[in-house]
Amino acid sequence: MTLRLGYGTNGLTDLRLDDALGLLADLGYDGVGLTLDHMHLDPLAPDLAARTRQVARRLAGLGLGVTVETGARYVLDPRRKHGPSLLDPDPDARAARTALLVRAVEVAADLGAHAVHCFSGITPPDTSTDTAWQRLAEALGPVLEASDRAGIPLAVEPEPGHLLATLADFHHLRTLLGDPGPLGLTLDIGHCQCLESASPVDCVKEAAPWLRHVQIEDMRRGVHEHLPFGDGEIDFPPVLEALASTGYAGLTVVELPRHSHAGPELARSSIDFLRRATGATNGAGPC
């Protein structure tokens, strides 16, 4: 099975969205991981509906698939990175994050996206683990209801340093929520190398039944730093072969959120790298 490759707009923040989408289509990407943020598709803008229709037309015209990502750093609070989170001590603050995710599901439905990505957030100081998990489960309830109505899965990402940091944590959440149908997994290949006890290949195999979105970049063991391909420690051909063998049909999105200054060049070199790595798994030469 051929993987469908995408690139995240959080690594193209120096480009206008229309220009970023055109670039990715010209390079041969199959889709885009679209982060809802002020510089691209602002989820808090009064013209969101009209802008979403415009983006949907642009995606369709370019033949690009899309995943909606919700990792914008300051979209809700200009002073707190990723704040407020689903774990915030203030119920109104948690509700603001829940409302943003519900809106993301609505945008995803209008775009024809295959998933909505999110993460838990960092456990606040003086908050017990049990309390944090309870807050997370309750805050995700309305989002999962919206996902169910829209027919679009919610793909939760294990994020180093967050409450939900590992695949085991994802399964804990799944159990807490009663294994709801709309709940799926975002697997970040670099995070597997950084944090998981299993290899990235084994993580892919373990995660396969719940995979709804995949992010990919290079990384080193124990260091949460998203790196261009070749700058880390991951052996990619076996990972890509394992991913293809799962039958996963969504996008595999390059995730380089701190490299926008070199976004166009990295978008080009990343797809070249992944094509070569995919060719290697099939016994083919470089593309």
PDB file of N, CA, C and O in Angstrom, residues 4 6 13 23 28 57 63 69 72 92 114 124 128 130 137 147 162 182 187 195 226 233 247 287:
ATOM      1  N   ARG A   4       0.118   8.003   1.976  1.00  0.00           N
ATOM      2  CA  ARG A   4      -0.298   9.329   1.528  1.00  0.00           C
ATOM      3  C   ARG A   4       0.461  10.359   2.374  1.00  0.00           C
ATOM      4  O   ARG A   4       0.256  10.443   3.581  1.00  0.00           O
ATOM      5  N   GLY A   6       1.839  14.058   3.665  1.00  0.00           N
ATOM      6  CA  GLY A   6       1.418  15.440   3.867  1.00  0.00           C
ATOM      7  C   GLY A   6       2.503  16.227   4.577  1.00  0.00           C
ATOM      8  O   GLY A   6       3.508  15.677   5.029  1.00  0.00           O
ATOM      9  N   THR A  13       4.634  28.633   8.526  1.00  0.00           N
ATOM     10  CA  THR A  13       3.914  29.800   9.038  1.00  0.00           C
ATOM     11  C   THR A  13       4.386  31.116   8.422  1.00  0.00           C
ATOM     12  O   THR A  13       3.731  32.147   8.607  1.00  0.00           O
ATOM     13  N   LEU A  23       2.344  25.271  -2.869  1.00  0.00           N
ATOM     14  CA  LEU A  23       3.679  24.688  -2.781  1.00  0.00           C
ATOM     15  C   LEU A  23       3.603  23.178  -2.580  1.00  0.00           C
ATOM     16  O   LEU A  23       4.281  22.403  -3.273  1.00  0.00           O
ATOM     17  N   GLY A  28       4.139  17.548  -4.929  1.00  0.00           N
ATOM     18  CA  GLY A  28       3.609  16.196  -5.040  1.00  0.00           C
ATOM     19  C   GLY A  28       3.055  15.604  -3.765  1.00  0.00           C
ATOM     20  O   GLY A  28       2.798  14.389  -3.707  1.00  0.00           O
ATOM     21  N   ARG A  57     -12.466  24.842  -1.178  1.00  0.00           N
ATOM     22  CA  ARG A  57     -12.380  24.912  -2.637  1.00  0.00           C
ATOM     23  C   ARG A  57     -10.929  24.819  -3.098  1.00  0.00           C
ATOM     24  O   ARG A  57     -10.613  24.172  -4.106  1.00  0.00           O
ATOM     25  N   GLY A  63      -6.383  19.014  -5.249  1.00  0.00           N
ATOM     26  CA  GLY A  63      -6.392  17.575  -5.009  1.00  0.00           C
ATOM     27  C   GLY A  63      -5.705  17.161  -3.727  1.00  0.00           C
ATOM     28  O   GLY A  63      -5.141  16.059  -3.635  1.00  0.00           O
ATOM     29  N   GLU A  69      -5.391  20.004  12.539  1.00  0.00           N
ATOM     30  CA  GLU A  69      -4.548  19.904  13.728  1.00  0.00           C
ATOM     31  C   GLU A  69      -4.820  21.099  14.643  1.00  0.00           C
ATOM     32  O   GLU A  69      -5.145  22.195  14.170  1.00  0.00           O
ATOM     33  N   ALA A  72      -1.882  24.823  17.806  1.00  0.00           N
ATOM     34  CA  ALA A  72      -1.431  26.220  17.767  1.00  0.00           C
ATOM     35  C   ALA A  72      -1.005  26.680  19.160  1.00  0.00           C
ATOM     36  O   ALA A  72      -1.687  26.407  20.147  1.00  0.00           O
ATOM     37  N   ASP A  92     -13.995  27.163  33.388  1.00  0.00           N
ATOM     38  CA  ASP A  92     -14.291  27.990  32.219  1.00  0.00           C
ATOM     39  C   ASP A  92     -13.146  27.936  31.206  1.00  0.00           C
ATOM     40  O   ASP A  92     -13.380  27.970  29.989  1.00  0.00           O
ATOM     41  N   HIS A 114     -10.030  13.997   7.208  1.00  0.00           N
ATOM     42  CA  HIS A 114     -10.158  12.601   7.629  1.00  0.00           C
ATOM     43  C   HIS A 114      -9.992  12.425   9.139  1.00  0.00           C
ATOM     44  O   HIS A 114     -10.259  11.335   9.664  1.00  0.00           O
ATOM     45  N   PRO A 124      -1.310  20.466  35.467  1.00  0.00           N
ATOM     46  CA  PRO A 124      -0.988  21.697  36.203  1.00  0.00           C
ATOM     47  C   PRO A 124      -0.367  21.398  37.569  1.00  0.00           C
ATOM     48  O   PRO A 124      -0.565  20.315  38.139  1.00  0.00           O
ATOM     49  N   SER A 128      -3.509  16.343  41.223  1.00  0.00           N
ATOM     50  CA  SER A 128      -3.226  14.916  41.279  1.00  0.00           C
ATOM     51  C   SER A 128      -3.442  14.288  39.906  1.00  0.00           C
ATOM     52  O   SER A 128      -4.210  14.795  39.073  1.00  0.00           O
ATOM     53  N   ASP A 130      -5.043  11.536  39.242  1.00  0.00           N
ATOM     54  CA  ASP A 130      -6.438  11.108  39.099  1.00  0.00           C
ATOM     55  C   ASP A 130      -7.338  12.279  38.709  1.00  0.00           C
ATOM     56  O   ASP A 130      -8.223  12.136  37.852  1.00  0.00           O
ATOM     57  N   ALA A 137     -11.086  13.426  30.698  1.00  0.00           N
ATOM     58  CA  ALA A 137     -12.216  12.631  30.223  1.00  0.00           C
ATOM     59  C   ALA A 137     -13.474  13.478  30.100  1.00  0.00           C
ATOM     60  O   ALA A 137     -14.214  13.386  29.107  1.00  0.00           O
ATOM     61  N   SER A 147     -17.596  14.767  17.205  1.00  0.00           N
ATOM     62  CA  SER A 147     -16.931  13.882  16.255  1.00  0.00           C
ATOM     63  C   SER A 147     -17.873  12.793  15.764  1.00  0.00           C
ATOM     64  O   SER A 147     -17.889  12.451  14.575  1.00  0.00           O
ATOM     65  N   HIS A 162       3.330  15.607  28.590  1.00  0.00           N
ATOM     66  CA  HIS A 162       1.912  15.804  28.860  1.00  0.00           C
ATOM     67  C   HIS A 162       1.366  14.693  29.756  1.00  0.00           C
ATOM     68  O   HIS A 162       2.023  13.672  29.967  1.00  0.00           O
ATOM     69  N   PRO A 182     -15.585   7.202  18.196  1.00  0.00           N
ATOM     70  CA  PRO A 182     -14.870   8.302  17.535  1.00  0.00           C
ATOM     71  C   PRO A 182     -13.437   8.505  18.018  1.00  0.00           C
ATOM     72  O   PRO A 182     -12.685   9.264  17.393  1.00  0.00           O
ATOM     73  N   LEU A 187      -0.327   9.061  15.991  1.00  0.00           N
ATOM     74  CA  LEU A 187       0.983   8.503  16.318  1.00  0.00           C
ATOM     75  C   LEU A 187       2.055   9.390  15.707  1.00  0.00           C
ATOM     76  O   LEU A 187       2.104   9.567  14.484  1.00  0.00           O
ATOM     77  N   LEU A 195      10.549   8.588  23.381  1.00  0.00           N
ATOM     78  CA  LEU A 195       9.984   8.287  24.696  1.00  0.00           C
ATOM     79  C   LEU A 195       9.571   6.838  24.920  1.00  0.00           C
ATOM     80  O   LEU A 195       9.691   6.328  26.038  1.00  0.00           O
ATOM     81  N   HIS A 226      11.946  18.069  17.308  1.00  0.00           N
ATOM     82  CA  HIS A 226      11.574  17.642  15.960  1.00  0.00           C
ATOM     83  C   HIS A 226      12.689  18.025  14.995  1.00  0.00           C
ATOM     84  O   HIS A 226      13.027  19.212  14.860  1.00  0.00           O
ATOM     85  N   GLU A 233      17.949   9.773  14.754  1.00  0.00           N
ATOM     86  CA  GLU A 233      18.424   8.398  14.891  1.00  0.00           C
ATOM     87  C   GLU A 233      17.503   7.361  14.251  1.00  0.00           C
ATOM     88  O   GLU A 233      17.812   6.170  14.275  1.00  0.00           O
ATOM     89  N   GLY A 247      -2.361  -0.937   6.611  1.00  0.00           N
ATOM     90  CA  GLY A 247      -3.538  -0.529   5.853  1.00  0.00           C
ATOM     91  C   GLY A 247      -4.025   0.859   6.201  1.00  0.00           C
ATOM     92  O   GLY A 247      -5.097   1.272   5.742  1.00  0.00           O
ATOM     93  N   CYS A 287      13.872   7.659  -5.911  1.00  0.00           N
ATOM     94  CA  CYS A 287      12.947   8.271  -6.856  1.00  0.00           C
ATOM     95  C   CYS A 287      13.617   9.483  -7.508  1.00  0.00           C
ATOM     96  O   CYS A 287      14.368  10.168  -6.862  1.00  0.00           O
TER      97      CYS A 287
END
